[in-house]
Amino acid sequence: MSKFYRTAYPFPSQSYSSSDDEDEDDLPYPAPLVRSAFLEPDFSPAKYLATLGNRHQTLEDLRGELRDRVKELGRELVDVVNGEYEDLMGVGLALRGGDEKVQGVKVGLLGFRREVEGLRDAVGRRRGEVQSALGERRKVRGAVVLGRKLLDVEDRLGQLERRLGVVKLDEDDVDGDEEEDDEDEDAEGDASRRVRSTAALYAQLKTLVEGVGSHPFMDAQAGRIKVVRDALLLDLGVALQSARADKGSQGQTILLKLIASYRDIGEAAKAVIALKSR
């Protein structure tokens, strides 16, 4: 082992110098440098060397040991690189051509986006067509409902005209009406039943007219409806006066029914006028 070299002191005694050399020969061999000291995150060479002040080793020996440590670390690094070489090469090969793959993915995404936009436009057009078809269907359905109401108005109006005798009837219609009159009178013995039934039919007609509202067909039938109304009020007035003349309980019952018929057709004021008249 190399020896420390000390500066000669001006002491006359030769025996002291000889004893000092023997002590240096008896110094213990320094322990190897601890590897963990170099692994600290905040490792500082200057601080580490400062901790070696009590180490019995020459500077040259310390340098040599550090060089050996560096060589050992280099060999370990080479071994690690060699051990992971295949994996590193695999990563390199996998990364090679990555730009082309990314570009391919971008192109695919753009194509997919165009397809989605095309489908969205097609769905939008289809939705518009469906909504238009539904609108047409609602219009047709409304027209059908309106047509049925108009037919009902015509049917009710025709029945009223025949019952009230405001139009010329065919022979079959006359016979049928006479049979109905006979059946009504025989069944109830109440001459006012027919006029009350006619009033109920007129009330249905008014409801239908109000449901249709403003319509050219209704405007054209306004004259016919007025004629039917006037004829019905005339028949109701005659029946009312006849019921007033009957002082019995049956007459009073018929009178109340006739007043209710006035109310049903919205002509309650006409009933009051008829009752006041003599």
PDB file of C-alpha atoms in Angstrom:
ATOM      1  CA  MET A   1       0.000   0.000   0.000  1.00  0.00           C
ATOM      2  CA  SER A   2       1.219   3.502  -0.679  1.00  0.00           C
ATOM      3  CA  LYS A   3       2.281   5.491   2.316  1.00  0.00           C
ATOM      4  CA  PHE A   4       1.310   8.952   3.439  1.00  0.00           C
ATOM      5  CA  TYR A   5       4.124  11.427   3.131  1.00  0.00           C
ATOM      6  CA  ARG A   6       4.415  13.820   5.996  1.00  0.00           C
ATOM      7  CA  THR A   7       6.519  17.000   6.228  1.00  0.00           C
ATOM      8  CA  ALA A   8       9.764  16.545   8.297  1.00  0.00           C
ATOM      9  CA  TYR A   9       9.606  18.238  11.638  1.00  0.00           C
ATOM     10  CA  PRO A  10      12.800  19.903  13.109  1.00  0.00           C
ATOM     11  CA  PHE A  11      13.157  17.504  15.981  1.00  0.00           C
ATOM     12  CA  PRO A  12      16.639  16.219  16.695  1.00  0.00           C
ATOM     13  CA  SER A  13      15.535  12.816  17.781  1.00  0.00           C
ATOM     14  CA  GLN A  14      15.846  10.156  15.057  1.00  0.00           C
ATOM     15  CA  SER A  15      13.896   7.635  17.104  1.00  0.00           C
ATOM     16  CA  TYR A  16      10.638   9.590  16.670  1.00  0.00           C
ATOM     17  CA  SER A  17      10.866   9.462  12.881  1.00  0.00           C
ATOM     18  CA  SER A  18      11.441   5.745  12.933  1.00  0.00           C
ATOM     19  CA  SER A  19       8.436   5.191  15.232  1.00  0.00           C
ATOM     20  CA  ASP A  20       6.218   7.244  12.947  1.00  0.00           C
ATOM     21  CA  ASP A  21       7.095   5.063   9.953  1.00  0.00           C
ATOM     22  CA  GLU A  22       6.218   1.952  11.880  1.00  0.00           C
ATOM     23  CA  ASP A  23       2.791   3.450  12.835  1.00  0.00           C
ATOM     24  CA  GLU A  24       2.033   4.200   9.205  1.00  0.00           C
ATOM     25  CA  ASP A  25       2.811   0.630   8.239  1.00  0.00           C
ATOM     26  CA  ASP A  26       0.353  -0.574  10.850  1.00  0.00           C
ATOM     27  CA  LEU A  27      -2.613   1.578   9.560  1.00  0.00           C
ATOM     28  CA  PRO A  28      -5.686  -0.509   8.551  1.00  0.00           C
ATOM     29  CA  TYR A  29      -6.608  -0.886   4.883  1.00  0.00           C
ATOM     30  CA  PRO A  30      -9.472   1.483   4.034  1.00  0.00           C
ATOM     31  CA  ALA A  31     -12.916  -0.046   3.461  1.00  0.00           C
ATOM     32  CA  PRO A  32     -14.307   0.060  -0.109  1.00  0.00           C
ATOM     33  CA  LEU A  33     -16.386   3.063  -1.069  1.00  0.00           C
ATOM     34  CA  VAL A  34     -20.063   2.535  -0.284  1.00  0.00           C
ATOM     35  CA  ARG A  35     -22.085   2.395  -3.488  1.00  0.00           C
ATOM     36  CA  SER A  36     -25.278   3.656  -1.896  1.00  0.00           C
ATOM     37  CA  ALA A  37     -23.625   7.024  -1.288  1.00  0.00           C
ATOM     38  CA  PHE A  38     -23.547   7.625  -5.046  1.00  0.00           C
ATOM     39  CA  LEU A  39     -27.260   6.793  -5.448  1.00  0.00           C
ATOM     40  CA  GLU A  40     -28.592   9.682  -3.404  1.00  0.00           C
ATOM     41  CA  PRO A  41     -30.696  12.130  -5.468  1.00  0.00           C
ATOM     42  CA  ASP A  42     -28.812  15.164  -4.119  1.00  0.00           C
ATOM     43  CA  PHE A  43     -25.329  13.609  -4.507  1.00  0.00           C
ATOM     44  CA  SER A  44     -22.537  16.208  -4.552  1.00  0.00           C
ATOM     45  CA  PRO A  45     -18.910  15.182  -5.286  1.00  0.00           C
ATOM     46  CA  ALA A  46     -17.478  18.001  -3.157  1.00  0.00           C
ATOM     47  CA  LYS A  47     -19.587  17.095  -0.145  1.00  0.00           C
ATOM     48  CA  TYR A  48     -18.802  13.417  -0.573  1.00  0.00           C
ATOM     49  CA  LEU A  49     -15.025  14.037  -0.667  1.00  0.00           C
ATOM     50  CA  ALA A  50     -15.346  16.198   2.430  1.00  0.00           C
ATOM     51  CA  THR A  51     -16.679  13.172   4.307  1.00  0.00           C
ATOM     52  CA  LEU A  52     -13.488  11.235   3.501  1.00  0.00           C
ATOM     53  CA  GLY A  53     -11.231  13.434   5.662  1.00  0.00           C
ATOM     54  CA  ASN A  54     -10.617  10.638   8.193  1.00  0.00           C
ATOM     55  CA  ARG A  55     -10.007   8.002   5.533  1.00  0.00           C
ATOM     56  CA  HIS A  56      -6.421   6.624   5.721  1.00  0.00           C
ATOM     57  CA  GLN A  57      -5.769   6.556   1.977  1.00  0.00           C
ATOM     58  CA  THR A  58      -3.644   8.528  -0.406  1.00  0.00           C
ATOM     59  CA  LEU A  59      -5.273  10.768  -2.956  1.00  0.00           C
ATOM     60  CA  GLU A  60      -3.881   8.683  -5.771  1.00  0.00           C
ATOM     61  CA  ASP A  61      -5.362   5.501  -4.315  1.00  0.00           C
ATOM     62  CA  LEU A  62      -8.728   7.277  -3.947  1.00  0.00           C
ATOM     63  CA  ARG A  63      -8.610   8.379  -7.567  1.00  0.00           C
ATOM     64  CA  GLY A  64      -7.821   4.867  -8.661  1.00  0.00           C
ATOM     65  CA  GLU A  65     -10.709   3.430  -6.682  1.00  0.00           C
ATOM     66  CA  LEU A  66     -13.089   6.001  -8.140  1.00  0.00           C
ATOM     67  CA  ARG A  67     -11.871   5.158 -11.643  1.00  0.00           C
ATOM     68  CA  ASP A  68     -12.547   1.486 -10.944  1.00  0.00           C
ATOM     69  CA  ARG A  69     -16.005   2.390  -9.709  1.00  0.00           C
ATOM     70  CA  VAL A  70     -16.690   4.368 -12.897  1.00  0.00           C
ATOM     71  CA  LYS A  71     -15.511   1.459 -15.043  1.00  0.00           C
ATOM     72  CA  GLU A  72     -17.726  -0.926 -13.090  1.00  0.00           C
ATOM     73  CA  LEU A  73     -20.731   1.327 -13.581  1.00  0.00           C
ATOM     74  CA  GLY A  74     -19.942   1.585 -17.280  1.00  0.00           C
ATOM     75  CA  ARG A  75     -19.861  -2.195 -17.616  1.00  0.00           C
ATOM     76  CA  GLU A  76     -23.176  -2.465 -15.791  1.00  0.00           C
ATOM     77  CA  LEU A  77     -24.691   0.145 -18.094  1.00  0.00           C
ATOM     78  CA  VAL A  78     -23.453  -1.747 -21.150  1.00  0.00           C
ATOM     79  CA  ASP A  79     -24.942  -4.958 -19.765  1.00  0.00           C
ATOM     80  CA  VAL A  80     -28.272  -3.232 -19.197  1.00  0.00           C
ATOM     81  CA  VAL A  81     -28.299  -1.773 -22.708  1.00  0.00           C
ATOM     82  CA  ASN A  82     -27.382  -5.138 -24.228  1.00  0.00           C
ATOM     83  CA  GLY A  83     -30.076  -6.854 -22.208  1.00  0.00           C
ATOM     84  CA  GLU A  84     -32.728  -4.392 -23.339  1.00  0.00           C
ATOM     85  CA  TYR A  85     -31.410  -4.022 -26.876  1.00  0.00           C
ATOM     86  CA  GLU A  86     -34.055  -6.196 -28.483  1.00  0.00           C
ATOM     87  CA  ASP A  87     -36.828  -4.376 -26.697  1.00  0.00           C
ATOM     88  CA  LEU A  88     -35.378  -1.017 -27.692  1.00  0.00           C
ATOM     89  CA  MET A  89     -35.104  -2.162 -31.293  1.00  0.00           C
ATOM     90  CA  GLY A  90     -38.714  -3.373 -31.168  1.00  0.00           C
ATOM     91  CA  VAL A  91     -39.835   0.017 -29.935  1.00  0.00           C
ATOM     92  CA  GLY A  92     -37.890   1.690 -32.717  1.00  0.00           C
ATOM     93  CA  LEU A  93     -39.422  -0.556 -35.360  1.00  0.00           C
ATOM     94  CA  ALA A  94     -42.876   0.025 -33.916  1.00  0.00           C
ATOM     95  CA  LEU A  95     -42.378   3.778 -34.026  1.00  0.00           C
ATOM     96  CA  ARG A  96     -41.045   3.631 -37.566  1.00  0.00           C
ATOM     97  CA  GLY A  97     -43.761   4.703 -39.981  1.00  0.00           C
ATOM     98  CA  GLY A  98     -45.906   6.073 -37.176  1.00  0.00           C
ATOM     99  CA  ASP A  99     -46.586   9.310 -39.054  1.00  0.00           C
ATOM    100  CA  GLU A 100     -47.980   7.358 -41.980  1.00  0.00           C
ATOM    101  CA  LYS A 101     -50.223   5.355 -39.672  1.00  0.00           C
ATOM    102  CA  VAL A 102     -51.453   8.506 -37.954  1.00  0.00           C
ATOM    103  CA  GLN A 103     -52.148  10.070 -41.329  1.00  0.00           C
ATOM    104  CA  GLY A 104     -54.059   6.976 -42.358  1.00  0.00           C
ATOM    105  CA  VAL A 105     -56.160   7.183 -39.227  1.00  0.00           C
ATOM    106  CA  LYS A 106     -56.862  10.864 -39.919  1.00  0.00           C
ATOM    107  CA  VAL A 107     -57.976  10.069 -43.459  1.00  0.00           C
ATOM    108  CA  GLY A 108     -60.238   7.313 -42.155  1.00  0.00           C
ATOM    109  CA  LEU A 109     -61.759   9.640 -39.578  1.00  0.00           C
ATOM    110  CA  LEU A 110     -62.381  12.303 -42.207  1.00  0.00           C
ATOM    111  CA  GLY A 111     -64.124   9.746 -44.399  1.00  0.00           C
ATOM    112  CA  PHE A 112     -66.224   8.568 -41.482  1.00  0.00           C
ATOM    113  CA  ARG A 113     -67.115  12.158 -40.665  1.00  0.00           C
ATOM    114  CA  ARG A 114     -68.282  12.764 -44.230  1.00  0.00           C
ATOM    115  CA  GLU A 115     -70.414   9.628 -44.087  1.00  0.00           C
ATOM    116  CA  VAL A 116     -71.972  10.737 -40.802  1.00  0.00           C
ATOM    117  CA  GLU A 117     -72.715  14.179 -42.235  1.00  0.00           C
ATOM    118  CA  GLY A 118     -74.260  12.553 -45.290  1.00  0.00           C
ATOM    119  CA  LEU A 119     -76.462  10.368 -43.107  1.00  0.00           C
ATOM    120  CA  ARG A 120     -77.423  13.389 -41.024  1.00  0.00           C
ATOM    121  CA  ASP A 121     -78.471  15.295 -44.131  1.00  0.00           C
ATOM    122  CA  ALA A 122     -80.435  12.292 -45.383  1.00  0.00           C
ATOM    123  CA  VAL A 123     -82.181  11.929 -42.039  1.00  0.00           C
ATOM    124  CA  GLY A 124     -82.979  15.655 -42.043  1.00  0.00           C
ATOM    125  CA  ARG A 125     -84.494  15.424 -45.529  1.00  0.00           C
ATOM    126  CA  ARG A 126     -86.441  12.327 -44.573  1.00  0.00           C
ATOM    127  CA  ARG A 127     -87.706  14.021 -41.443  1.00  0.00           C
ATOM    128  CA  GLY A 128     -88.904  16.958 -43.501  1.00  0.00           C
ATOM    129  CA  GLU A 129     -90.695  14.602 -45.894  1.00  0.00           C
ATOM    130  CA  VAL A 130     -92.344  12.754 -43.008  1.00  0.00           C
ATOM    131  CA  GLN A 131     -93.452  15.997 -41.380  1.00  0.00           C
ATOM    132  CA  SER A 132     -94.839  17.209 -44.685  1.00  0.00           C
ATOM    133  CA  ALA A 133     -96.690  13.915 -45.165  1.00  0.00           C
ATOM    134  CA  LEU A 134     -98.079  14.117 -41.636  1.00  0.00           C
ATOM    135  CA  GLY A 135     -99.230  17.665 -42.315  1.00  0.00           C
ATOM    136  CA  GLU A 136    -100.995  16.541 -45.483  1.00  0.00           C
ATOM    137  CA  ARG A 137    -102.539  13.646 -43.576  1.00  0.00           C
ATOM    138  CA  ARG A 138    -103.874  16.012 -40.924  1.00  0.00           C
ATOM    139  CA  LYS A 139    -105.304  18.245 -43.626  1.00  0.00           C
ATOM    140  CA  VAL A 140    -106.991  15.313 -45.350  1.00  0.00           C
ATOM    141  CA  ARG A 141    -108.334  13.997 -42.057  1.00  0.00           C
ATOM    142  CA  GLY A 142    -109.661  17.455 -41.197  1.00  0.00           C
ATOM    143  CA  ALA A 143    -111.278  17.695 -44.612  1.00  0.00           C
ATOM    144  CA  VAL A 144    -112.893  14.274 -44.143  1.00  0.00           C
ATOM    145  CA  VAL A 145    -114.237  15.238 -40.725  1.00  0.00           C
ATOM    146  CA  LEU A 146    -115.537  18.522 -42.120  1.00  0.00           C
ATOM    147  CA  GLY A 147    -117.162  16.705 -45.022  1.00  0.00           C
ATOM    148  CA  ARG A 148    -118.939  14.344 -42.643  1.00  0.00           C
ATOM    149  CA  LYS A 149    -120.208  17.281 -40.602  1.00  0.00           C
ATOM    150  CA  LEU A 150    -121.503  18.992 -43.730  1.00  0.00           C
ATOM    151  CA  LEU A 151    -123.281  15.807 -44.767  1.00  0.00           C
ATOM    152  CA  ASP A 152    -124.827  15.570 -41.298  1.00  0.00           C
ATOM    153  CA  VAL A 153    -126.006  19.178 -41.572  1.00  0.00           C
ATOM    154  CA  GLU A 154    -127.610  18.454 -44.934  1.00  0.00           C
ATOM    155  CA  ASP A 155    -129.239  15.299 -43.578  1.00  0.00           C
ATOM    156  CA  ARG A 156    -130.653  16.995 -40.468  1.00  0.00           C
ATOM    157  CA  LEU A 157    -131.812  19.987 -42.473  1.00  0.00           C
ATOM    158  CA  GLY A 158    -133.581  17.748 -44.983  1.00  0.00           C
ATOM    159  CA  GLN A 159    -135.345  15.845 -42.202  1.00  0.00           C
ATOM    160  CA  LEU A 160    -136.506  19.079 -40.601  1.00  0.00           C
ATOM    161  CA  GLU A 161    -137.823  20.415 -43.895  1.00  0.00           C
ATOM    162  CA  ARG A 162    -139.809  17.237 -44.464  1.00  0.00           C
ATOM    163  CA  ARG A 163    -141.209  17.159 -40.928  1.00  0.00           C
ATOM    164  CA  LEU A 164    -142.202  20.809 -40.962  1.00  0.00           C
ATOM    165  CA  GLY A 165    -143.604  20.613 -44.484  1.00  0.00           C
ATOM    166  CA  VAL A 166    -141.550  23.472 -45.858  1.00  0.00           C
ATOM    167  CA  VAL A 167    -140.626  21.495 -48.981  1.00  0.00           C
ATOM    168  CA  LYS A 168    -142.655  19.413 -51.391  1.00  0.00           C
ATOM    169  CA  LEU A 169    -142.450  15.758 -50.344  1.00  0.00           C
ATOM    170  CA  ASP A 170    -142.561  12.659 -52.504  1.00  0.00           C
ATOM    171  CA  GLU A 171    -145.498  10.298 -52.055  1.00  0.00           C
ATOM    172  CA  ASP A 172    -143.306   7.782 -50.213  1.00  0.00           C
ATOM    173  CA  ASP A 173    -142.159  10.472 -47.803  1.00  0.00           C
ATOM    174  CA  VAL A 174    -145.733  11.639 -47.216  1.00  0.00           C
ATOM    175  CA  ASP A 175    -146.908   8.116 -46.466  1.00  0.00           C
ATOM    176  CA  GLY A 176    -143.966   7.540 -44.155  1.00  0.00           C
ATOM    177  CA  ASP A 177    -144.614  10.752 -42.253  1.00  0.00           C
ATOM    178  CA  GLU A 178    -148.301   9.959 -41.889  1.00  0.00           C
ATOM    179  CA  GLU A 179    -147.467   6.532 -40.527  1.00  0.00           C
ATOM    180  CA  GLU A 180    -145.047   8.105 -38.047  1.00  0.00           C
ATOM    181  CA  ASP A 181    -147.721  10.615 -36.974  1.00  0.00           C
ATOM    182  CA  ASP A 182    -150.231   7.855 -36.403  1.00  0.00           C
ATOM    183  CA  GLU A 183    -147.749   5.769 -34.467  1.00  0.00           C
ATOM    184  CA  ASP A 184    -146.734   8.745 -32.304  1.00  0.00           C
ATOM    185  CA  GLU A 185    -150.289   9.746 -31.518  1.00  0.00           C
ATOM    186  CA  ASP A 186    -151.359   6.185 -30.840  1.00  0.00           C
ATOM    187  CA  ALA A 187    -148.336   5.437 -28.694  1.00  0.00           C
ATOM    188  CA  GLU A 188    -148.463   8.512 -26.464  1.00  0.00           C
ATOM    189  CA  GLY A 189    -151.710  10.251 -27.289  1.00  0.00           C
ATOM    190  CA  ASP A 190    -149.740  13.483 -27.258  1.00  0.00           C
ATOM    191  CA  ALA A 191    -150.027  15.666 -30.353  1.00  0.00           C
ATOM    192  CA  SER A 192    -147.047  17.708 -29.137  1.00  0.00           C
ATOM    193  CA  ARG A 193    -144.643  14.778 -29.195  1.00  0.00           C
ATOM    194  CA  ARG A 194    -143.836  15.243 -32.878  1.00  0.00           C
ATOM    195  CA  VAL A 195    -143.107  18.928 -32.510  1.00  0.00           C
ATOM    196  CA  ARG A 196    -140.887  18.224 -29.501  1.00  0.00           C
ATOM    197  CA  SER A 197    -139.034  15.562 -31.489  1.00  0.00           C
ATOM    198  CA  THR A 198    -138.610  18.065 -34.294  1.00  0.00           C
ATOM    199  CA  ALA A 199    -137.247  20.595 -31.800  1.00  0.00           C
ATOM    200  CA  ALA A 200    -134.686  18.035 -30.585  1.00  0.00           C
ATOM    201  CA  LEU A 201    -133.617  17.458 -34.194  1.00  0.00           C
ATOM    202  CA  TYR A 202    -133.272  21.212 -34.685  1.00  0.00           C
ATOM    203  CA  ALA A 203    -131.083  21.413 -31.557  1.00  0.00           C
ATOM    204  CA  GLN A 204    -128.789  18.801 -33.108  1.00  0.00           C
ATOM    205  CA  LEU A 205    -128.648  20.874 -36.284  1.00  0.00           C
ATOM    206  CA  LYS A 206    -127.610  23.972 -34.316  1.00  0.00           C
ATOM    207  CA  THR A 207    -124.814  22.030 -32.611  1.00  0.00           C
ATOM    208  CA  LEU A 208    -123.526  20.812 -35.987  1.00  0.00           C
ATOM    209  CA  VAL A 209    -123.662  24.314 -37.469  1.00  0.00           C
ATOM    210  CA  GLU A 210    -121.698  25.741 -34.554  1.00  0.00           C
ATOM    211  CA  GLY A 211    -119.121  22.938 -34.911  1.00  0.00           C
ATOM    212  CA  VAL A 212    -118.569  23.691 -38.611  1.00  0.00           C
ATOM    213  CA  GLY A 213    -118.253  27.433 -38.136  1.00  0.00           C
ATOM    214  CA  SER A 214    -117.802  29.741 -41.080  1.00  0.00           C
ATOM    215  CA  HIS A 215    -117.991  27.865 -44.376  1.00  0.00           C
ATOM    216  CA  PRO A 216    -119.374  28.641 -47.845  1.00  0.00           C
ATOM    217  CA  PHE A 217    -121.750  25.689 -47.624  1.00  0.00           C
ATOM    218  CA  MET A 218    -123.165  26.969 -44.346  1.00  0.00           C
ATOM    219  CA  ASP A 219    -123.599  30.424 -45.832  1.00  0.00           C
ATOM    220  CA  ALA A 220    -125.570  28.860 -48.673  1.00  0.00           C
ATOM    221  CA  GLN A 221    -127.840  27.010 -46.223  1.00  0.00           C
ATOM    222  CA  ALA A 222    -128.583  30.038 -44.043  1.00  0.00           C
ATOM    223  CA  GLY A 223    -131.888  30.706 -45.828  1.00  0.00           C
ATOM    224  CA  ARG A 224    -133.092  27.115 -45.446  1.00  0.00           C
ATOM    225  CA  ILE A 225    -132.164  27.104 -41.749  1.00  0.00           C
ATOM    226  CA  LYS A 226    -134.142  30.323 -41.158  1.00  0.00           C
ATOM    227  CA  VAL A 227    -137.237  28.871 -42.843  1.00  0.00           C
ATOM    228  CA  VAL A 228    -136.990  25.731 -40.697  1.00  0.00           C
ATOM    229  CA  ARG A 229    -136.576  27.811 -37.528  1.00  0.00           C
ATOM    230  CA  ASP A 230    -139.607  29.971 -38.237  1.00  0.00           C
ATOM    231  CA  ALA A 231    -141.755  26.942 -39.039  1.00  0.00           C
ATOM    232  CA  LEU A 232    -140.636  25.152 -35.879  1.00  0.00           C
ATOM    233  CA  LEU A 233    -141.401  28.179 -33.682  1.00  0.00           C
ATOM    234  CA  LEU A 234    -144.842  28.394 -35.256  1.00  0.00           C
ATOM    235  CA  ASP A 235    -145.577  24.730 -34.499  1.00  0.00           C
ATOM    236  CA  LEU A 236    -144.231  25.078 -30.952  1.00  0.00           C
ATOM    237  CA  GLY A 237    -146.458  28.109 -30.372  1.00  0.00           C
ATOM    238  CA  VAL A 238    -149.537  26.219 -31.555  1.00  0.00           C
ATOM    239  CA  ALA A 239    -148.695  23.229 -29.354  1.00  0.00           C
ATOM    240  CA  LEU A 240    -148.051  25.530 -26.384  1.00  0.00           C
ATOM    241  CA  GLN A 241    -151.434  27.225 -26.707  1.00  0.00           C
ATOM    242  CA  SER A 242    -153.086  23.811 -26.975  1.00  0.00           C
ATOM    243  CA  ALA A 243    -151.368  22.639 -23.783  1.00  0.00           C
ATOM    244  CA  ARG A 244    -152.450  25.814 -21.944  1.00  0.00           C
ATOM    245  CA  ALA A 245    -156.019  25.108 -22.833  1.00  0.00           C
ATOM    246  CA  ASP A 246    -155.814  21.736 -21.081  1.00  0.00           C
ATOM    247  CA  LYS A 247    -156.184  22.496 -17.373  1.00  0.00           C
ATOM    248  CA  GLY A 248    -155.527  18.921 -16.314  1.00  0.00           C
ATOM    249  CA  SER A 249    -152.289  17.448 -15.061  1.00  0.00           C
ATOM    250  CA  GLN A 250    -151.498  16.019 -18.482  1.00  0.00           C
ATOM    251  CA  GLY A 251    -151.767  19.454 -20.032  1.00  0.00           C
ATOM    252  CA  GLN A 252    -149.410  20.930 -17.449  1.00  0.00           C
ATOM    253  CA  THR A 253    -146.893  18.152 -18.078  1.00  0.00           C
ATOM    254  CA  ILE A 254    -146.990  18.748 -21.823  1.00  0.00           C
ATOM    255  CA  LEU A 255    -146.649  22.488 -21.233  1.00  0.00           C
ATOM    256  CA  LEU A 256    -143.468  22.000 -19.217  1.00  0.00           C
ATOM    257  CA  LYS A 257    -142.023  19.700 -21.891  1.00  0.00           C
ATOM    258  CA  LEU A 258    -142.725  22.279 -24.588  1.00  0.00           C
ATOM    259  CA  ILE A 259    -141.047  25.026 -22.542  1.00  0.00           C
ATOM    260  CA  ALA A 260    -138.011  22.721 -22.189  1.00  0.00           C
ATOM    261  CA  SER A 261    -137.969  22.312 -25.988  1.00  0.00           C
ATOM    262  CA  TYR A 262    -137.873  26.097 -26.371  1.00  0.00           C
ATOM    263  CA  ARG A 263    -134.909  26.174 -23.999  1.00  0.00           C
ATOM    264  CA  ASP A 264    -133.111  23.368 -25.853  1.00  0.00           C
ATOM    265  CA  ILE A 265    -133.172  25.257 -29.149  1.00  0.00           C
ATOM    266  CA  GLY A 266    -132.089  28.511 -27.493  1.00  0.00           C
ATOM    267  CA  GLU A 267    -135.467  30.244 -27.885  1.00  0.00           C
ATOM    268  CA  ALA A 268    -136.598  30.546 -24.242  1.00  0.00           C
ATOM    269  CA  ALA A 269    -137.601  34.166 -24.849  1.00  0.00           C
ATOM    270  CA  LYS A 270    -140.021  33.016 -27.546  1.00  0.00           C
ATOM    271  CA  ALA A 271    -141.669  30.701 -25.006  1.00  0.00           C
ATOM    272  CA  VAL A 272    -142.254  33.645 -22.656  1.00  0.00           C
ATOM    273  CA  ILE A 273    -143.802  35.654 -25.482  1.00  0.00           C
ATOM    274  CA  ALA A 274    -146.027  32.731 -26.453  1.00  0.00           C
ATOM    275  CA  LEU A 275    -147.201  32.270 -22.858  1.00  0.00           C
ATOM    276  CA  LYS A 276    -148.080  35.953 -22.527  1.00  0.00           C
ATOM    277  CA  SER A 277    -150.036  36.018 -25.749  1.00  0.00           C
ATOM    278  CA  ARG A 278    -153.701  34.955 -25.731  1.00  0.00           C
TER     279      ARG A 278
END
